[in-house]
PDB file of C-alpha atoms in Angstrom:
ATOM      1  CA  UNK A  22      34.367  -6.812  29.137  1.00 48.00           C
ATOM      2  CA  UNK A  23      35.980  -7.315  32.480  1.00 49.00           C
ATOM      3  CA  UNK A  24      36.072 -10.887  33.708  1.00 50.00           C
ATOM      4  CA  UNK A  25      34.556 -10.133  37.100  1.00 54.00           C
ATOM      5  CA  UNK A  26      32.190 -12.196  39.204  1.00 56.00           C
ATOM      6  CA  UNK A  27      29.228 -10.026  38.190  1.00 53.00           C
ATOM      7  CA  UNK A  28      29.619 -11.208  34.601  1.00 51.00           C
ATOM      8  CA  UNK A  29      29.966 -14.921  35.099  1.00 58.00           C
ATOM      9  CA  UNK A  30      26.495 -15.501  36.477  1.00 73.00           C
ATOM     10  CA  UNK A  31      23.912 -17.745  34.871  1.00 79.00           C
ATOM     11  CA  UNK A  32      21.546 -14.768  34.579  1.00 80.00           C
ATOM     12  CA  UNK A  33      24.063 -12.778  32.519  1.00 80.00           C
ATOM     13  CA  UNK A  34      24.742 -15.775  30.321  1.00 83.00           C
ATOM     14  CA  UNK A  35      21.007 -16.365  29.786  1.00 88.00           C
ATOM     15  CA  UNK A  36      20.426 -12.695  28.949  1.00 88.00           C
ATOM     16  CA  UNK A  37      23.279 -12.699  26.430  1.00 88.00           C
ATOM     17  CA  UNK A  38      21.956 -15.861  24.801  1.00 91.00           C
ATOM     18  CA  UNK A  39      18.391 -14.489  24.640  1.00 94.00           C
ATOM     19  CA  UNK A  40      19.490 -11.246  22.977  1.00 94.00           C
ATOM     20  CA  UNK A  41      22.201 -12.840  20.839  1.00 92.00           C
ATOM     21  CA  UNK A  42      24.985 -10.898  22.513  1.00 90.00           C
ATOM     22  CA  UNK A  43      28.471 -12.367  22.288  1.00 87.00           C
ATOM     23  CA  UNK A  44      30.304 -11.928  25.562  1.00 80.00           C
ATOM     24  CA  UNK A  45      33.958 -11.197  24.951  1.00 77.00           C
ATOM     25  CA  UNK A  46      35.976 -11.333  28.149  1.00 74.00           C
ATOM     26  CA  UNK A  47      39.404  -9.856  28.599  1.00 75.00           C
ATOM     27  CA  UNK A  48      41.929 -12.116  30.231  1.00 74.00           C
ATOM     28  CA  UNK A  49      41.984 -11.961  34.035  1.00 73.00           C
ATOM     29  CA  UNK A  50      44.611  -9.532  35.282  1.00 71.00           C
ATOM     30  CA  UNK A  51      44.863  -7.786  31.893  1.00 73.00           C
ATOM     31  CA  UNK A  52      42.783  -4.578  32.191  1.00 67.00           C
ATOM     32  CA  UNK A  53      45.035  -2.889  29.613  1.00 72.00           C
ATOM     33  CA  UNK A  54      43.312  -4.988  26.954  1.00 73.00           C
ATOM     34  CA  UNK A  55      40.452  -2.521  27.326  1.00 75.00           C
ATOM     35  CA  UNK A  56      42.334   0.559  28.489  1.00 76.00           C
ATOM     36  CA  UNK A  57      39.859   3.209  27.369  1.00 78.00           C
ATOM     37  CA  UNK A  58      36.928   1.792  29.284  1.00 80.00           C
ATOM     38  CA  UNK A  59      39.102   0.983  32.293  1.00 81.00           C
ATOM     39  CA  UNK A  60      40.257   4.609  32.338  1.00 83.00           C
ATOM     40  CA  UNK A  61      36.668   5.850  32.081  1.00 87.00           C
ATOM     41  CA  UNK A  62      35.491   3.430  34.783  1.00 87.00           C
ATOM     42  CA  UNK A  63      38.236   4.689  37.088  1.00 89.00           C
ATOM     43  CA  UNK A  64      37.220   8.316  36.550  1.00 91.00           C
ATOM     44  CA  UNK A  65      33.540   7.556  37.097  1.00 93.00           C
ATOM     45  CA  UNK A  66      34.346   5.655  40.278  1.00 93.00           C
ATOM     46  CA  UNK A  67      36.794   8.262  41.649  1.00 94.00           C
ATOM     47  CA  UNK A  68      34.873  11.395  40.694  1.00 94.00           C
ATOM     48  CA  UNK A  69      31.288  10.308  41.213  1.00 94.00           C
ATOM     49  CA  UNK A  70      30.576   6.947  42.781  1.00 93.00           C
ATOM     50  CA  UNK A  71      33.131   7.218  45.596  1.00 94.00           C
ATOM     51  CA  UNK A  72      32.208  10.792  46.555  1.00 95.00           C
ATOM     52  CA  UNK A  73      28.415  10.666  46.402  1.00 95.00           C
ATOM     53  CA  UNK A  74      25.878   9.277  48.820  1.00 95.00           C
ATOM     54  CA  UNK A  75      22.811   7.925  47.056  1.00 95.00           C
ATOM     55  CA  UNK A  76      19.486   7.915  48.867  1.00 95.00           C
ATOM     56  CA  UNK A  77      17.174   6.495  46.218  1.00 95.00           C
ATOM     57  CA  UNK A  78      17.280   5.266  42.644  1.00 95.00           C
ATOM     58  CA  UNK A  79      16.095   8.651  41.340  1.00 96.00           C
ATOM     59  CA  UNK A  80      18.947  10.265  43.295  1.00 96.00           C
ATOM     60  CA  UNK A  81      21.421   7.935  41.575  1.00 95.00           C
ATOM     61  CA  UNK A  82      19.966   8.875  38.189  1.00 96.00           C
ATOM     62  CA  UNK A  83      20.138  12.630  38.882  1.00 97.00           C
ATOM     63  CA  UNK A  84      23.712  12.581  40.224  1.00 96.00           C
ATOM     64  CA  UNK A  85      25.025  10.359  37.448  1.00 96.00           C
ATOM     65  CA  UNK A  86      23.289  12.532  34.855  1.00 96.00           C
ATOM     66  CA  UNK A  87      24.958  15.667  36.290  1.00 96.00           C
ATOM     67  CA  UNK A  88      28.347  13.943  36.199  1.00 96.00           C
ATOM     68  CA  UNK A  89      27.739  12.688  32.649  1.00 95.00           C
ATOM     69  CA  UNK A  90      26.737  16.171  31.492  1.00 96.00           C
ATOM     70  CA  UNK A  91      29.886  17.675  33.000  1.00 95.00           C
ATOM     71  CA  UNK A  92      32.075  14.901  31.560  1.00 93.00           C
ATOM     72  CA  UNK A  93      30.666  15.178  28.023  1.00 92.00           C
ATOM     73  CA  UNK A  94      29.721  18.849  27.664  1.00 94.00           C
ATOM     74  CA  UNK A  95      31.828  20.919  30.035  1.00 94.00           C
ATOM     75  CA  UNK A  96      35.102  19.256  30.918  1.00 92.00           C
ATOM     76  CA  UNK A  97      38.001  19.593  28.469  1.00 92.00           C
ATOM     77  CA  UNK A  98      39.704  16.336  27.474  1.00 88.00           C
ATOM     78  CA  UNK A  99      43.374  16.444  26.561  1.00 88.00           C
ATOM     79  CA  UNK A 100      42.893  13.705  23.931  1.00 85.00           C
ATOM     80  CA  UNK A 101      40.383  15.994  22.160  1.00 88.00           C
ATOM     81  CA  UNK A 102      42.594  19.066  21.959  1.00 88.00           C
ATOM     82  CA  UNK A 103      41.310  20.253  25.335  1.00 91.00           C
ATOM     83  CA  UNK A 104      37.720  20.320  24.166  1.00 91.00           C
ATOM     84  CA  UNK A 105      34.684  18.655  25.669  1.00 91.00           C
ATOM     85  CA  UNK A 106      33.481  15.605  23.706  1.00 90.00           C
ATOM     86  CA  UNK A 107      30.266  17.414  22.718  1.00 91.00           C
ATOM     87  CA  UNK A 108      32.184  20.370  21.273  1.00 90.00           C
ATOM     88  CA  UNK A 109      34.664  18.074  19.556  1.00 89.00           C
ATOM     89  CA  UNK A 110      31.826  16.095  17.960  1.00 88.00           C
ATOM     90  CA  UNK A 111      30.116  19.265  16.733  1.00 88.00           C
ATOM     91  CA  UNK A 112      33.393  20.497  15.211  1.00 86.00           C
ATOM     92  CA  UNK A 113      33.915  17.174  13.431  1.00 83.00           C
ATOM     93  CA  UNK A 114      30.313  17.168  12.164  1.00 79.00           C
ATOM     94  CA  UNK A 115      30.725  20.740  10.947  1.00 76.00           C
ATOM     95  CA  UNK A 116      33.933  19.898   9.080  1.00 72.00           C
ATOM     96  CA  UNK A 117      32.353  16.799   7.531  1.00 69.00           C
ATOM     97  CA  UNK A 118      29.331  18.840   6.456  1.00 60.00           C
ATOM     98  CA  UNK A 119      31.648  21.440   4.874  1.00 65.00           C
ATOM     99  CA  UNK A 120      33.551  18.691   3.026  1.00 67.00           C
ATOM    100  CA  UNK A 121      30.291  17.209   1.716  1.00 61.00           C
ATOM    101  CA  UNK A 122      29.042  20.590   0.493  1.00 56.00           C
ATOM    102  CA  UNK A 123      32.412  21.243  -1.144  1.00 58.00           C
ATOM    103  CA  UNK A 124      32.318  17.837  -2.897  1.00 62.00           C
ATOM    104  CA  UNK A 125      28.757  18.454  -4.059  1.00 57.00           C
ATOM    105  CA  UNK A 126      29.717  21.868  -5.456  1.00 58.00           C
ATOM    106  CA  UNK A 127      32.802  20.433  -7.165  1.00 60.00           C
ATOM    107  CA  UNK A 128      30.648  17.748  -8.786  1.00 58.00           C
ATOM    108  CA  UNK A 129      27.876  20.118  -9.773  1.00 57.00           C
ATOM    109  CA  UNK A 130      25.384  18.546  -7.375  1.00 50.00           C
ATOM    110  CA  UNK A 131      22.912  20.867  -5.762  1.00 50.00           C
ATOM    111  CA  UNK A 132      22.241  20.473  -2.080  1.00 46.00           C
ATOM    112  CA  UNK A 133      19.079  18.503  -1.438  1.00 48.00           C
ATOM    113  CA  UNK A 134      19.030  17.079  -4.969  1.00 44.00           C
TER     114      UNK A 134
END
């Protein structure tokens, strides 16, 4: 997690202790230690938070949900062979299912047995 002022408060520390969450801070000035989330945070900020005006909490929820849907189900990601994460996940699940069925057939195990 980023070592920002929002995460060094007593309230955050108390919450983490109560729920047995270990806080693991990256070193100040070293955002590359968590490059994936820093990249995502930058996209979210640039593409949604900086371009929207929010009028109420429900408005925030609706606009973030639209952005999330686009990000995960519509937009192609170069790291996923230009597929959306949802489509990539379905393809991986389908391949894994096919491998399992193939292994079961090779071992003489009937599906559902």
